[in-house]
Amino acid sequence: MEKSLATLDEGTICSSWNYCGQRLATGSRDGTLAIFDPSNPGSSSSSSSFSRTSKNKVSETSIIKVVWIPPECGDAVACISSDGILSLWEETAEDGQPPQWKLCKRFESRSSNILDAQFAISGSNLKMAAAFSDGHVKIFELFDSLELMNWQLQAELQNVIDSVSKFGNASCVSASISWSQQRGEGQHLSFAVGFNSNVPALNSSKVWEFDPAHQRWLPVAELALAEDEGDHVYGVAWAPNIGRPYEIISVATHKGISIWHLGSAPDLDGRLSVEKAALLNGLEGEVWQMEWDISGMTLATAGGDGTIRLWQSNLNGVWHQQAAFEPTP
Amino acid sequence: MPGRVSDPGETSIVPVSPKPLEPVNVPIRHGLTPPISRVAISWSNGNSLRVSFFRQPSSTSNTEEVGGKVVEVKLSDGDGEIDDAKWRRIAYGSATPFALLQNRKNLSQLPMASSQHHRFEWWEHVMEFSRGINSLLGDPLASVDSIIEDPRMVVEKVEKPTNLKAAWELMEIFYADKRSQAWLPERLVDWLTVIDYDILLSGSCETVHSKLLDFQTDLDNIQVVEDSPKYWEVISSALAVGWLEIVVKLLHLHGSYQLDQLGNRETENGLVEAIAVLISKMPRLRPEMLAGKLGECCQTKPDFAKAWERWRAQLTKLDCSAYWVQCDHRQTREGLRHMLQIMLGNANSLNDATCHWIELYVSHLLYIRPFTAGLESMNSLAQKCIDMKPISSPHKLMGLLTGILSESTEVVLGECSRAFGPWMVCHAIELLSAGSNQAEVLLHEEPYNLGGISIEVLQRLAYAQVLSSHELTWQIAPIYLASCMKQGMGLLEILLYKQPVQHKQLLLKNIEICRLYELDSISSNIMKVAGVHHWKHGRKGPGVFWLQQACDEVRLNRISQHLFDFVGKSISDESFKQWDRLIELLGSETRIAGGLEFLHKYRDFKRSLQHVIDAKTPDAARQAVESLILLMKNPSTPQRFWLPLLHDSLKLLNWEERPLLNVSQTTLLLNKLQELSMARLRPDFVESDLPPQALSAVRLALAMNLGRAILEE
Amino acid sequence: MTVTEPVKIYKLPQSKYIDNVRWLPPLSAFDCLYALAVFDSDTNTPSLEIHSITKPNPQKPELHSTWLSPSRISSLRVSNSLIAAATYGGSLHFLVPDSAEGLVESGRENELHTGGIASVDLMEGECVSVGEDGRVNVVRVRDGLELTGVFDSHGLAAYSAVKWASPTEFVTGGYGFGLQWWDQRKPGGPVFKFKANWVHGANSGIVHSVDIHPSRKHTCLAGGSAGTIFAWDLRWPQQHIFLSGVGMNESTTHSPCESEVWEIQYDVYMQSSNIKASSAWILPVMSCSEDGILAVVEQGEEPIELLAEPCAINGFDIDKQNPSDVICSLEWESVAILTRP
C-alpha cells in the first residue's frame, strides 16, 4: 500500500511539502537545503516520484525546521537552524535563465533564538509569527507583496494571559505555533502558541487574536486545565474548519494529546469559551508532529515511538485511534 | 437508537477507509537500514499521507549512504477485487447519475412542486439512479443454467461477478425498488439464482454451486448417471435452491430418456417426466416470470394460494401413487421421492440438500413458507437458518443481508463501509434514505459533537476525499461536495486552493470549477498564485496576465513601480525595448491596471523629454511640459514619483529662453511639493533614492520659474 | 444545415489519461490508424500509442505500437507520415510509424523550451514550436535536424498555439486573446499583431488553438477562453470576426459553450450554407470545450452539437482522408469516435 516517492540525502533531518504537495524541501545536519520536484515534468501526478533539483548551503549549523511560505508570495521556504537563525530562501528566474534559490532575508536576534515560525495571509499581506527562546512571540509583516526582503515588526508579545506579568529570564527549549486557517471575510486573524520552557506560565497554549480596531494582539483563550497549566507543550495544531460552529485545536504535552473545542462568541472579557473534548491515550514518548487532514476530522500524529497514528471522533464525539502505522525496514 | 450509532472500532462509520476501522497496526516499509532517527508526516491531496523517514547517520562508514525515504500511504486502497482503473471508471460513471438525482431532489423540494405527486414518483427516480449505478458495476451476468445447447453442459463457468455488484443489488431490492416490496422472498430467490451470487460464496465454503461445478467435471466420466448417487444429490440440491431449469435439464440426462431404453423403462421414464412437469408448474407469487424461467406465475395472493394448494395436492397424489412400486431402478425411485419431499417442504430434506445458510433460507422461502411477508418474519426465519447452518468465517455479503433483514440502518451502513468502502456508503445512502423513514432521520441528523454534520454529509465528504487523492478523479469531487452546501463548499475551497497552478490546462480547469460553483474569491486567489509564480519565474507576460485576471491591484501597482524604477533609470538602454513591450502587454485599459496608466503617461513623458534633449526645440519642450502637468494632476500618479518627476524636469523648469510653465502651472507644482513635505512626516513615507539636494534644486527652479512667469504675464 | 441520419458515436475506454489524439494516414488500404498520447497514472508513464481500427465497427481497436515518452506529451501533430510530439519537459520528438518496427524515433531536440512546449505544428518537414517561455523555434527535419531560433521574448510574451500558413509564414496565439503573424523572411518579431479589443482586464482570456484554411491563408481562426471563437483576416488586421463566445453581443450570436474552447479546426466535411461565399466568409468550424461539447459553428448559424459529454472534451481531430470521421479525447480516460452520415 505504500509507494516510495523520494530518496533523501545522508544527514537529512527535516522535510516539508509545499501547498499542493508538488515540491518537497528538506533540511540537513550540515545546513543544506534541498528541493525535490517531480521527476516527470508535466505530470501533475501527486504520486509520481521526486528527485532533487537544487541544493544550497543555507546555514553553518544544522537545520531544524523548514516551512514553506504561502504560494501567494511565491516559492519560498523559511529555514530555522539550530543556532536560532531563520533564513528565507526564494526560487526566482530572470529572463529565460533557469530558476535559482536565493537568500532573501535573515532573521536573527543577539539575545535569543528563533524556535518556530509560521506564516499566514491576511488580505494581501503576509504575516509571520515567530517564537523566540526568551518566551517572546514576534509578528512580522511583509512590506512589499512581490519581494520577500522587507519585513516590519508589527507586534511583540509574551505568551501569558495576564499582560501585567513579565518574565525576564525565560529559557525555552522549543515552541509551536499554529495559525487558524480562516478563509472567510470578516474573520479575525488568530493563532495558537505553546512553549516548552522553564517558566510554567509561558508554557500552556494560548490563542491570540488580532484586534483590528486597536491594532493589537489579544490573548483570547488558554488551552489548559488548571492542573495542567505548567505542562511543557510539544506542539499545537489548529484544525481546518469547513463548517463546524466551533474551532478544534490539538495540543500535545507529556500527558498526551488533548483536543480542544474553541467557541466563537467572546464573553464580556473578550475571552472565548474552551472545552477539552478529549485526551488521546496510547501514545508513547514525545509527540513530534500533529497534522490535521483537509476536512479537519482526522488527526495524524508522529511521535517518539516512531509510530504514525490516525485519530478520529465517532458520531458521539468520542475520540479514538483509528490506525497505527509502524515503520518497518 | 439514534445517537448511539455503534461502538467505536466495531462498525464505526466515521470517515476513513474501510481498512483501519479498528485501531489496527499496519506496517509501512521504508527500505532503510535502521535506526530511524525521526519521521515527519504530511497530508497530501485527499486522504493520502506522506511520511518522511530520516535515518540516523552511521559514524563508522565513509561511503555515501541513503539518508532517508519518503513514502506515500493511500488510506483508501481498494480490497483488490476491483483494480484502480476499474474503480476510476466506476467513479466517473456514478458522478452523473448522482448529480441528476441531487438535482431532482432539489427540484422536488421547491415549494411549487406538489409533494404528493413527487412522493409518488420519487422511488422511480431512485430506481433510475440505482440502475445507472448498477450498470457500471459489471455486465448483466448469465444465469446459472446453461444457454449453450450442449445437453450435457449443465452449468457454465461464468466470469466471477463482483461482491460490489451483488451488494448493490441487495440494497436495490430492499430499499429502492418499491415494486419488490410485495414479493421480497422471490426477489431474494432471484438474487441467488438469476444473478448467480452463489458463486461468490463458494470461495469460503461449499455451496450448491460448487457441488454443481464438481459434478459437471465428473459428468464426462459417468456412463449411467442415474446410478450415481452424486447425480441425485446434485439434483436435490439444485431443486432446493430453486434452480428449476437446471433440475429439469439434469433430469433429462436420465437414462430412461434414451431411445433404446424407452421401451423397457416406460414407467420409470413416466415418473421422471411427471416430476419434471410438476417442477415446471411450480406456482410462484410474483408479478412476472423472467424469460426462460420455469414455474407458473401468480400475481395475487388468492390466486397463488389456490394454485399452491392444487400443486401441493398433485405432489401428494404423486407421492402416494402406485407407480413407485413398478419402478425397478432403486436410485431413481429414491431420488425422485426425495425430490418430492423437498417440494413438499420436508425440513430435513431441505437441510440435507443445502450447504450454506442462505441456501437453506431460500429453500424455506420456496417450499415451506412461500407466504412469508414483511422483514420481521423474514428476519426471524433467517436467524433460524443461521442457527441451523452456522459458518465460521462470515462473508461480507451475508453481513450486509442480515443487517438489512434486521432493519438496522447502523449495521447496514457499517457493513457497507467496512466491506465496500466510501464509494459504496456514499451512493447506497441514497437507496437507504429512500427506503425507510427511520434511516432518513438517522442519516440527516446533525449531532453537535461532530460539528453539526450529518451522516449523509460525512460520507459524501469522505468519498470526496478519496476522489481528491487521485489526480484524475479529483475533478469529480466538487459534484459530491456541492451536494452538501455547508461543509462541502468549505472543503471544496480548501481543495481548490491546494491544486497546483503551474500547468495552464489544469489551472483553467480549476478556474472553471470555481466559475461553476461561484467561488469567485478562490478563483482570484488561484489566479493570484499563478500570476506570482509566473512573474517570479521569468515569465512576466503570463504573470501580469493572471494578476490582471485576479484584479490584484496591490501587486500590479508594485509591478508598475518596478517598471517605473527601471524606466526612470535607463531611458536609452537597449533593454528598455523589453520593458516597453511589457508596458504594451499590460495594455492601456486602466480598469485593472491601476498604476499602469501612470506608467504609460510616464513613458510618453520620458520620450518627449528625450526628444527635448535631442532636438532642443521650444515646441518639443512645451509638449513635454504638457505631459508633466498631466502626470502631476493625475491622481493615479504615485506620490513617491512626484519628486523624481520634477527632478527629471529640471531642464524644463530652467529653460533658458523663456519660462515654459505659466503661473497656475507653477503654483500647482509648488503645492505638490508642499504636500510632499507634509507626507514626509508620516511613518510610511518612502524616500526616493535621489541625491539629497534634489528637493532644494527643484524648489529653487520652481521659485525662479514662478518669478519669471509673473513677470511675463 | 440539417443532419438527417444520426451521428454514430463509439466510446473506447482507455484506463489512461489522453493528452492528445490525432488520426494517422493509413499504412495499408484496410486499416485506419490513430495516435494517442496517453499518460498511465497507475505506473506514472507517458507514452505514444498507435491504434488501428477497422472502419465499419471501430469498437475493437488493436494496439499497433507504443513509444515511451520521457515526459507527458503536450502537443501532437502529424504531417504525411511524420509525427511530431512535444512534451511538457520541453523536448520535441520526431517519429515515423513503421509497419514492421512500430514507432521509430527519427530525431529529437531535448531542450527547446524551458518549462514545456505549448504547441507545435508540422508542415513539409518543418516544425514550429512555441511555449509559455516566449520562445518561437523552427526545426527543419531533413537528413538531420536543423534548429532555427526565430524569436525569444524572454517571458514577456507567452504563446500557447501555433499553425503554419505557408512554408515561410505561421500564426501564433497567446494570452489576452492575442494573435501574431510571423514571416521567417522577416526575423526579429511578428509581422502583424492582433490584440483583442473587446476584452478588458479581468475578462481577458487565452487562445488555445489556431487554424488556417489551406485555401484562405489570410484568415486565421482562433479558439480560447469563455467559449470564444473568432477569425482574424490579415487584410483588415485591426478587426476580428466573432463566431462564438460569452464576451460578444448576445443577441447576434449563439455560443455552444461558455468555458474553455480547447481545440478548433476548419470542418471540411460541413458544406457552408453560403454557397457563393465571398473570401471574407468564414467556413464552418468544429470546436471542443471544457464543458463537454463538440460542435460545428458557422457564421450567423445555430451551432450544431455533435456530442455532449458530462466531462471535458480536451481535443479532437478530423480525419483528413475521411472528413466524416472525428476522434476526440475525453477527460474521463476515454476516446470517442464519431462517424457522420
mmCIF file of N, CA, C and O in Angstrom, chain B residues 217-257:
data_model
loop_
_atom_site.group_PDB
_atom_site.id
_atom_site.type_symbol
_atom_site.label_atom_id
_atom_site.label_comp_id
_atom_site.label_asym_id
_atom_site.label_seq_id
_atom_site.Cartn_x
_atom_site.Cartn_y
_atom_site.Cartn_z
ATOM 1 N N THR B 217 -17.709 -31.601 -13.908
ATOM 2 C CA THR B 217 -16.437 -32.187 -14.328
ATOM 3 C C THR B 217 -16.506 -33.715 -14.305
ATOM 4 O O THR B 217 -15.914 -34.375 -15.151
ATOM 5 N N ASP B 218 -17.271 -34.247 -13.320
ATOM 6 C CA ASP B 218 -17.379 -35.705 -13.246
ATOM 7 C C ASP B 218 -18.205 -36.273 -14.394
ATOM 8 O O ASP B 218 -18.023 -37.420 -14.799
ATOM 9 N N LEU B 219 -19.104 -35.459 -14.899
ATOM 10 C CA LEU B 219 -20.126 -35.925 -15.828
ATOM 11 C C LEU B 219 -19.536 -36.664 -17.028
ATOM 12 O O LEU B 219 -20.102 -37.642 -17.516
ATOM 13 N N ASP B 220 -18.359 -36.201 -17.460
ATOM 14 C CA ASP B 220 -17.756 -36.816 -18.641
ATOM 15 C C ASP B 220 -17.392 -38.277 -18.410
ATOM 16 O O ASP B 220 -17.353 -39.079 -19.338
ATOM 17 N N ASN B 221 -17.124 -38.623 -17.155
ATOM 18 C CA ASN B 221 -16.684 -39.991 -16.866
ATOM 19 C C ASN B 221 -17.827 -40.916 -16.460
ATOM 20 O O ASN B 221 -17.619 -42.092 -16.256
ATOM 21 N N ILE B 222 -19.012 -40.356 -16.302
ATOM 22 C CA ILE B 222 -20.135 -41.197 -15.849
ATOM 23 C C ILE B 222 -20.915 -41.679 -17.060
ATOM 24 O O ILE B 222 -21.338 -40.878 -17.904
ATOM 25 N N GLN B 223 -21.095 -42.985 -17.145
ATOM 26 C CA GLN B 223 -21.850 -43.549 -18.257
ATOM 27 C C GLN B 223 -23.348 -43.499 -17.974
ATOM 28 O O GLN B 223 -24.122 -42.977 -18.754
ATOM 29 N N VAL B 224 -23.715 -44.042 -16.828
ATOM 30 C CA VAL B 224 -25.134 -44.112 -16.476
ATOM 31 C C VAL B 224 -25.351 -43.201 -15.277
ATOM 32 O O VAL B 224 -25.032 -43.542 -14.144
ATOM 33 N N VAL B 225 -25.883 -42.017 -15.557
ATOM 34 C CA VAL B 225 -25.957 -41.023 -14.497
ATOM 35 C C VAL B 225 -26.847 -41.451 -13.347
ATOM 36 O O VAL B 225 -26.539 -41.206 -12.184
ATOM 37 N N GLU B 226 -27.952 -42.123 -13.699
ATOM 38 C CA GLU B 226 -28.914 -42.394 -12.638
ATOM 39 C C GLU B 226 -28.390 -43.400 -11.618
ATOM 40 O O GLU B 226 -28.936 -43.534 -10.536
ATOM 41 N N ASP B 227 -27.288 -44.056 -11.963
ATOM 42 C CA ASP B 227 -26.695 -44.965 -10.987
ATOM 43 C C ASP B 227 -25.825 -44.217 -9.982
ATOM 44 O O ASP B 227 -25.495 -44.737 -8.924
ATOM 45 N N SER B 228 -25.463 -43.009 -10.358
ATOM 46 C CA SER B 228 -24.538 -42.277 -9.487
ATOM 47 C C SER B 228 -25.295 -41.569 -8.375
ATOM 48 O O SER B 228 -26.220 -40.795 -8.629
ATOM 49 N N PRO B 229 -24.928 -41.815 -7.119
ATOM 50 C CA PRO B 229 -25.613 -41.132 -6.013
ATOM 51 C C PRO B 229 -25.408 -39.616 -6.092
ATOM 52 O O PRO B 229 -26.261 -38.829 -5.674
ATOM 53 N N LYS B 230 -24.267 -39.216 -6.656
ATOM 54 C CA LYS B 230 -23.959 -37.794 -6.723
ATOM 55 C C LYS B 230 -24.963 -37.058 -7.611
ATOM 56 O O LYS B 230 -25.333 -35.916 -7.341
ATOM 57 N N TYR B 231 -25.396 -37.742 -8.679
ATOM 58 C CA TYR B 231 -26.379 -37.179 -9.602
ATOM 59 C C TYR B 231 -27.629 -36.778 -8.839
ATOM 60 O O TYR B 231 -28.126 -35.655 -8.947
ATOM 61 N N TRP B 232 -28.103 -37.690 -8.008
ATOM 62 C CA TRP B 232 -29.344 -37.416 -7.282
ATOM 63 C C TRP B 232 -29.119 -36.372 -6.198
ATOM 64 O O TRP B 232 -29.984 -35.553 -5.918
ATOM 65 N N GLU B 233 -27.948 -36.374 -5.661
ATOM 66 C CA GLU B 233 -27.640 -35.397 -4.617
ATOM 67 C C GLU B 233 -27.642 -33.978 -5.205
ATOM 68 O O GLU B 233 -28.234 -33.046 -4.646
ATOM 69 N N VAL B 234 -26.986 -33.881 -6.367
ATOM 70 C CA VAL B 234 -26.883 -32.572 -7.005
ATOM 71 C C VAL B 234 -28.256 -32.076 -7.450
ATOM 72 O O VAL B 234 -28.618 -30.909 -7.274
ATOM 73 N N ILE B 235 -29.054 -33.019 -7.980
ATOM 74 C CA ILE B 235 -30.415 -32.643 -8.419
ATOM 75 C C ILE B 235 -31.220 -32.106 -7.238
ATOM 76 O O ILE B 235 -31.873 -31.055 -7.318
ATOM 77 N N SER B 236 -31.134 -32.777 -6.130
ATOM 78 C CA SER B 236 -31.898 -32.342 -4.957
ATOM 79 C C SER B 236 -31.442 -30.971 -4.492
ATOM 80 O O SER B 236 -32.265 -30.111 -4.146
ATOM 81 N N SER B 237 -30.134 -30.795 -4.494
ATOM 82 C CA SER B 237 -29.619 -29.503 -4.028
ATOM 83 C C SER B 237 -30.099 -28.381 -4.936
ATOM 84 O O SER B 237 -30.543 -27.321 -4.462
ATOM 85 N N ALA B 238 -29.992 -28.602 -6.247
ATOM 86 C CA ALA B 238 -30.409 -27.561 -7.194
ATOM 87 C C ALA B 238 -31.894 -27.272 -7.033
ATOM 88 O O ALA B 238 -32.336 -26.117 -7.097
ATOM 89 N N LEU B 239 -32.669 -28.329 -6.796
ATOM 90 C CA LEU B 239 -34.106 -28.144 -6.611
ATOM 91 C C LEU B 239 -34.382 -27.338 -5.344
ATOM 92 O O LEU B 239 -35.225 -26.444 -5.334
ATOM 93 N N ALA B 240 -33.621 -27.640 -4.284
ATOM 94 C CA ALA B 240 -33.862 -26.971 -3.009
ATOM 95 C C ALA B 240 -33.677 -25.465 -3.130
ATOM 96 O O ALA B 240 -34.432 -24.687 -2.540
ATOM 97 N N VAL B 241 -32.682 -25.016 -3.903
ATOM 98 C CA VAL B 241 -32.470 -23.571 -4.017
ATOM 99 C C VAL B 241 -33.240 -22.978 -5.190
ATOM 100 O O VAL B 241 -33.074 -21.815 -5.528
ATOM 101 N N GLY B 242 -34.069 -23.829 -5.846
ATOM 102 C CA GLY B 242 -34.992 -23.299 -6.848
ATOM 103 C C GLY B 242 -34.393 -23.095 -8.220
ATOM 104 O O GLY B 242 -34.924 -22.323 -9.016
ATOM 105 N N TRP B 243 -33.299 -23.731 -8.527
ATOM 106 C CA TRP B 243 -32.732 -23.619 -9.867
ATOM 107 C C TRP B 243 -33.422 -24.637 -10.772
ATOM 108 O O TRP B 243 -32.831 -25.636 -11.200
ATOM 109 N N LEU B 244 -34.688 -24.377 -11.032
ATOM 110 C CA LEU B 244 -35.554 -25.360 -11.649
ATOM 111 C C LEU B 244 -35.089 -25.776 -13.040
ATOM 112 O O LEU B 244 -35.187 -26.940 -13.423
ATOM 113 N N GLU B 245 -34.563 -24.823 -13.788
ATOM 114 C CA GLU B 245 -34.153 -25.125 -15.161
ATOM 115 C C GLU B 245 -33.029 -26.154 -15.170
ATOM 116 O O GLU B 245 -32.993 -27.051 -16.007
ATOM 117 N N ILE B 246 -32.118 -25.997 -14.216
ATOM 118 C CA ILE B 246 -31.005 -26.947 -14.128
ATOM 119 C C ILE B 246 -31.515 -28.319 -13.745
ATOM 120 O O ILE B 246 -31.084 -29.339 -14.294
ATOM 121 N N VAL B 247 -32.473 -28.320 -12.827
ATOM 122 C CA VAL B 247 -33.019 -29.605 -12.375
ATOM 123 C C VAL B 247 -33.640 -30.349 -13.553
ATOM 124 O O VAL B 247 -33.361 -31.531 -13.778
ATOM 125 N N VAL B 248 -34.443 -29.638 -14.319
ATOM 126 C CA VAL B 248 -35.111 -30.284 -15.455
ATOM 127 C C VAL B 248 -34.085 -30.758 -16.472
ATOM 128 O O VAL B 248 -34.168 -31.867 -17.014
ATOM 129 N N LYS B 249 -33.079 -29.928 -16.684
ATOM 130 C CA LYS B 249 -32.036 -30.314 -17.624
ATOM 131 C C LYS B 249 -31.307 -31.574 -17.149
ATOM 132 O O LYS B 249 -31.021 -32.479 -17.923
ATOM 133 N N LEU B 250 -31.047 -31.603 -15.869
ATOM 134 C CA LEU B 250 -30.373 -32.773 -15.295
ATOM 135 C C LEU B 250 -31.251 -34.019 -15.413
ATOM 136 O O LEU B 250 -30.774 -35.105 -15.738
ATOM 137 N N LEU B 251 -32.546 -33.816 -15.152
ATOM 138 C CA LEU B 251 -33.477 -34.948 -15.233
ATOM 139 C C LEU B 251 -33.473 -35.545 -16.638
ATOM 140 O O LEU B 251 -33.569 -36.753 -16.809
ATOM 141 N N HIS B 252 -33.331 -34.632 -17.613
ATOM 142 C CA HIS B 252 -33.371 -35.125 -18.997
ATOM 143 C C HIS B 252 -32.143 -35.940 -19.363
ATOM 144 O O HIS B 252 -32.091 -36.583 -20.398
ATOM 145 N N LEU B 253 -31.127 -35.911 -18.509
ATOM 146 C CA LEU B 253 -29.965 -36.766 -18.737
ATOM 147 C C LEU B 253 -30.243 -38.206 -18.303
ATOM 148 O O LEU B 253 -29.442 -39.110 -18.538
ATOM 149 N N HIS B 254 -31.360 -38.371 -17.624
ATOM 150 C CA HIS B 254 -31.715 -39.688 -17.090
ATOM 151 C C HIS B 254 -31.761 -40.719 -18.216
ATOM 152 O O HIS B 254 -32.283 -40.441 -19.298
ATOM 153 N N GLY B 255 -31.208 -41.892 -17.943
ATOM 154 C CA GLY B 255 -31.074 -42.932 -18.965
ATOM 155 C C GLY B 255 -32.374 -43.360 -19.597
ATOM 156 O O GLY B 255 -32.402 -43.798 -20.749
ATOM 157 N N SER B 256 -33.476 -43.221 -18.873
ATOM 158 C CA SER B 256 -34.735 -43.724 -19.405
ATOM 159 C C SER B 256 -35.216 -42.934 -20.599
ATOM 160 O O SER B 256 -36.139 -43.329 -21.287
ATOM 161 N N TYR B 257 -34.598 -41.766 -20.817
ATOM 162 C CA TYR B 257 -34.985 -40.983 -21.979
ATOM 163 C C TYR B 257 -34.350 -41.500 -23.259
ATOM 164 O O TYR B 257 -34.738 -41.137 -24.350
#
